[in-house]
mmCIF file of C-alpha atoms and ligand atoms in Angstrom:
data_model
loop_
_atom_site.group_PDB
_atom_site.id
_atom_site.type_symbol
_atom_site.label_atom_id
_atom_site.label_comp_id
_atom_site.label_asym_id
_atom_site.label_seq_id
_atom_site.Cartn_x
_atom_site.Cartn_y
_atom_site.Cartn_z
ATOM 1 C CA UNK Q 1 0.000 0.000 0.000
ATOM 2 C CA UNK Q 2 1.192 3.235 -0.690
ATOM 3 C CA UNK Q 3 2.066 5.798 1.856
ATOM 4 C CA UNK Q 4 -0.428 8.635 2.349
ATOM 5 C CA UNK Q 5 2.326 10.698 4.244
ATOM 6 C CA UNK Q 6 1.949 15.229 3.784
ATOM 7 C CA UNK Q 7 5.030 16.298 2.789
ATOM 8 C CA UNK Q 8 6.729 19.674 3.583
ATOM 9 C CA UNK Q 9 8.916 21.871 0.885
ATOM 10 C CA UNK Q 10 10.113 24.979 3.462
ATOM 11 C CA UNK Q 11 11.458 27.641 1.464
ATOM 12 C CA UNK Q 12 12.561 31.052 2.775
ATOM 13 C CA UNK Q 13 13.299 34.130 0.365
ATOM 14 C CA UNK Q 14 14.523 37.040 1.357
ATOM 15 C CA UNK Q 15 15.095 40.349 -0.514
ATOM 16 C CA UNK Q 16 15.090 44.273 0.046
ATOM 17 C CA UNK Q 17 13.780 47.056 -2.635
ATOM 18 C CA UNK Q 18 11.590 44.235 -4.705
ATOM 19 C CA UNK Q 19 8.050 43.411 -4.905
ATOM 20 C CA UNK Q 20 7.733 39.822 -4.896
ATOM 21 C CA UNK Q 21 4.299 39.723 -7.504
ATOM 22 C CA UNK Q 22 3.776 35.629 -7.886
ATOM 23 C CA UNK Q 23 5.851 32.852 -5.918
ATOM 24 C CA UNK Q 24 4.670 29.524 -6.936
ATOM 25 C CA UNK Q 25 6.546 25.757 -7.567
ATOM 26 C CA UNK Q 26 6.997 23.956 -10.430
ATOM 27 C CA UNK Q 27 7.839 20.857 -11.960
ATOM 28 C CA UNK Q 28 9.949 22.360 -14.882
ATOM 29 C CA UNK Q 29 12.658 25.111 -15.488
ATOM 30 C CA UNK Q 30 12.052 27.968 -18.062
ATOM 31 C CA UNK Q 31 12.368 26.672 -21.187
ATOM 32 C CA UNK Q 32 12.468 28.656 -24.682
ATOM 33 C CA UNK Q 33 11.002 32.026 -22.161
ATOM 34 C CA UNK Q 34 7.584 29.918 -21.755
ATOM 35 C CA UNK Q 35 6.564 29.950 -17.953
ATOM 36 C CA UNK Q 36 6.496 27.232 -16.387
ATOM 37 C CA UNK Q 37 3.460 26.274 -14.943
ATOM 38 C CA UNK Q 38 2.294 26.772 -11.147
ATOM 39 C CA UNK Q 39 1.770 23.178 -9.738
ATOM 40 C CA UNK Q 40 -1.184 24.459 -7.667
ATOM 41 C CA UNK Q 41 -2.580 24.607 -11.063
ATOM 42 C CA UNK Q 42 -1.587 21.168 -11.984
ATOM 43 C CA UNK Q 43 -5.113 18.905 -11.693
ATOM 44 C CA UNK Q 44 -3.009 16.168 -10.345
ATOM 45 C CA UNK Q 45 -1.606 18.555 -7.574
ATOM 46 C CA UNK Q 46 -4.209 21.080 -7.015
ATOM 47 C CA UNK Q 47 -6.779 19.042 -4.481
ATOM 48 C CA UNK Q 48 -3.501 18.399 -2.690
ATOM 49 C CA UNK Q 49 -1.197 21.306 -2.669
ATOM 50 C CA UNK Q 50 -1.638 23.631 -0.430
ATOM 51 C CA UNK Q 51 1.030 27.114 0.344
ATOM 52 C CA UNK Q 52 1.463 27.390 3.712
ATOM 53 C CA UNK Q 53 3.829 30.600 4.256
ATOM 54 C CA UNK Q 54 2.798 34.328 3.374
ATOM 55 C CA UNK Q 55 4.236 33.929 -0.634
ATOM 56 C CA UNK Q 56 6.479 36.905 0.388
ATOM 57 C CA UNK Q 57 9.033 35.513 2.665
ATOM 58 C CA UNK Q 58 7.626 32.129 3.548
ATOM 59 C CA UNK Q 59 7.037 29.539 0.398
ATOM 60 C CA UNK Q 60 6.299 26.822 2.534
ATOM 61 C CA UNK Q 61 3.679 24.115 0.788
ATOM 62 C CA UNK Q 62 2.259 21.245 1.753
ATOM 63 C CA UNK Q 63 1.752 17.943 -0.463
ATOM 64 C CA UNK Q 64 -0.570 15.786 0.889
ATOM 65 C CA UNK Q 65 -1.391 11.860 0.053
ATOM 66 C CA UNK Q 66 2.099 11.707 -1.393
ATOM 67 C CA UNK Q 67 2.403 8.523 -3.972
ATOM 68 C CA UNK Q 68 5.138 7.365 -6.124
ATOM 69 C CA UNK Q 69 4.048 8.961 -9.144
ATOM 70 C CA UNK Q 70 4.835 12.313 -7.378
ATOM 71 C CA UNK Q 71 8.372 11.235 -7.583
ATOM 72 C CA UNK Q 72 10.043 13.906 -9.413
ATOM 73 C CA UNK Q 73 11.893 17.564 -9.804
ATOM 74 C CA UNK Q 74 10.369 20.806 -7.930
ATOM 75 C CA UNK Q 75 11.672 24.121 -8.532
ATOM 76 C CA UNK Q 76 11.241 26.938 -6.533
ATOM 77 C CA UNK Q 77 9.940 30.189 -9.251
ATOM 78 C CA UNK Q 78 9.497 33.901 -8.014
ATOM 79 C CA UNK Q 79 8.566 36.973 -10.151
ATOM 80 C CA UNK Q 80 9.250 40.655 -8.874
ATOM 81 C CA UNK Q 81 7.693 43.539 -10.536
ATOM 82 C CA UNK Q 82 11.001 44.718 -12.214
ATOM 83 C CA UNK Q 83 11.050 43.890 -15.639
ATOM 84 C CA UNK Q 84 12.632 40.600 -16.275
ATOM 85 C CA UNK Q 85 13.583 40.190 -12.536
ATOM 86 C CA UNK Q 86 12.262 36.509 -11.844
ATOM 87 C CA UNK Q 87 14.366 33.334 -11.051
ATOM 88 C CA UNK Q 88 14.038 29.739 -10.331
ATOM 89 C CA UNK Q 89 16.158 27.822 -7.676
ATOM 90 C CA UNK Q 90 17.804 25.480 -9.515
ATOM 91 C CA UNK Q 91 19.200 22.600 -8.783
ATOM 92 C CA UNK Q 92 15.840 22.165 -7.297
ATOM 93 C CA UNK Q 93 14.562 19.773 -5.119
ATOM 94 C CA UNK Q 94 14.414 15.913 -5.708
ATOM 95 C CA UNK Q 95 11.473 14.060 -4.034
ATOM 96 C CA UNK Q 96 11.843 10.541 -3.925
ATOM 97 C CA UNK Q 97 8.921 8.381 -2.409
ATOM 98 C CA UNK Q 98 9.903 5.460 -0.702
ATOM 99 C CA UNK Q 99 7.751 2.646 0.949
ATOM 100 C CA UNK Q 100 6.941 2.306 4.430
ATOM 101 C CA UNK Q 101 8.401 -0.319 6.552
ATOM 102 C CA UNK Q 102 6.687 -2.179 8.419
ATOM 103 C CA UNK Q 103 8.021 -3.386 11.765
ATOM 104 C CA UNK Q 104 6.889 -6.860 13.347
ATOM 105 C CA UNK Q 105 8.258 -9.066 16.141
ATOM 106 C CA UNK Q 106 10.521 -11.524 15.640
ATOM 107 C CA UNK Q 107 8.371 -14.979 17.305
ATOM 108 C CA UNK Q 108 4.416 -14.493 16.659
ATOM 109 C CA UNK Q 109 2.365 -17.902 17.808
ATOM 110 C CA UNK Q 110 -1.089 -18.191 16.948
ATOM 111 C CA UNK Q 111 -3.388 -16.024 19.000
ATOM 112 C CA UNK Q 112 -0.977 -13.861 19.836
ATOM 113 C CA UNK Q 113 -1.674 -9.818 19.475
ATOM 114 C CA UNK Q 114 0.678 -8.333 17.005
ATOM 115 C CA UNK Q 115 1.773 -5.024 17.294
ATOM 116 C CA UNK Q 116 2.820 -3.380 13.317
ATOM 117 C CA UNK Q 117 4.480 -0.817 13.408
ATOM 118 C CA UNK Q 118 4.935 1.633 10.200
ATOM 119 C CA UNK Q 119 8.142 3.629 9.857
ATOM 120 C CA UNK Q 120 9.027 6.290 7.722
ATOM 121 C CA UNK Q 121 12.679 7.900 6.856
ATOM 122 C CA UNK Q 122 11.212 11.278 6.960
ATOM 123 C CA UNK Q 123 8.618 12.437 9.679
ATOM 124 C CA UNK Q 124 5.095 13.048 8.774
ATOM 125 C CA UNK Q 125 3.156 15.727 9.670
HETATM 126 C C1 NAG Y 1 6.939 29.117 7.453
HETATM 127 O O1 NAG Y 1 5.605 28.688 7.395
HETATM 128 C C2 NAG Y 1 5.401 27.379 7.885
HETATM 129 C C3 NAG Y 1 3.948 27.036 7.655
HETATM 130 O O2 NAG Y 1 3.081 27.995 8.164
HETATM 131 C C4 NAG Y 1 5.781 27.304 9.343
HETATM 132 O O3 NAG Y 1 5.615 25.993 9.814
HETATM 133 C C5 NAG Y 1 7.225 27.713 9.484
HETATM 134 O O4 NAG Y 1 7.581 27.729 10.837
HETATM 135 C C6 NAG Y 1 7.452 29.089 8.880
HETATM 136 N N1 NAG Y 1 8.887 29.370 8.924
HETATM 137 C C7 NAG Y 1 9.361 30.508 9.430
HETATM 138 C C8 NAG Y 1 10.847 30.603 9.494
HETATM 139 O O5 NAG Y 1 8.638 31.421 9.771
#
C-alpha cells in the first residue's frame, strides 16, 4: 500500500527594494522564455497542494497523500515587478517516495496480538 504521508517543501526568500508579484513551484525550469506552470494549477496537484507561508518571505507548501508517481523535480519560481527580474532555484529539489516499513516481532504464535508498526525515513506531519 502506498504511503499517504503530507510532505513539507520549506522555502525562505529574502530580498530588500523588490516586490515579490507571484511565488509559486513547479515541476519544470524555463524553457524557450515559456513559464512554467504553477503546480497548484496542476489537476493532479491542485486538491492536494496547499502554500502554507505568506508567498512573500515564507514559500512553505504542503503535499498531501504523497504517492510514487509524485516522484520527481520541484523548482522553486518567483517573479518581482522589475522587468525581467524573476528566477528559479535550480538545482531544485528531488522528491523521492519510498515505501513504508513495516516493523513486526521476531516470534508471533497463533493467537498472539501483534503489534505493526509503520516507519518512515522522513517524519510526517
Ligand atoms: C513558514 O511557514 C510554515 C507554515 O506555516 C511554518 O511551519 C514555518 O515555521 C514558517 N517558517 C518561518 C521561518 O517562519
Amino acid at each position: 500500500m502506498a504511503p499517504r504521508l503530507p510532505l513539507i517543501f520549506l522555502l525562505m526568500i529574502h530580498m530588500t527594494g523588490y516586490l515579490i508579484v507571484k511565488v509559486f513551484w513547479t515541476k519544470n525550469t524555463v524553457i524557450n522564455n515559456v513559464e512554467p506552470p504553477d503546480l497548484s494549477e496542476d489537476p493532479e496537484y491542485s486538491q492536494r497542494l496547499q502554500y502554507l507561508g505568506d508567498k512573500q518571505q515564507n514559500c512553505t507548501i504542503r503535499l498531501s497523500h504523497v504517492t510514487q508517481k509524485d516522484e520527481d523535480m520541484c523548482y522553486f519560481r518567483f517573479i518581482t515587478d522589475k522587468p525581467g527580474e524573476k528566477w528559479t532555484g535550480t538545482p531544485g529539489v528531488t522528491l523521492t517516495v519510498t515505501d513504508l516499513q513495516v516493523e513486526s516481532p521476531e516470534r508471533v504464535t497463533e493467537g498472539d496480538s501483534v503489534r505493526l508498526t509503520c516507519k518512515s525515513s522522513c517524519t510526517p506531519r
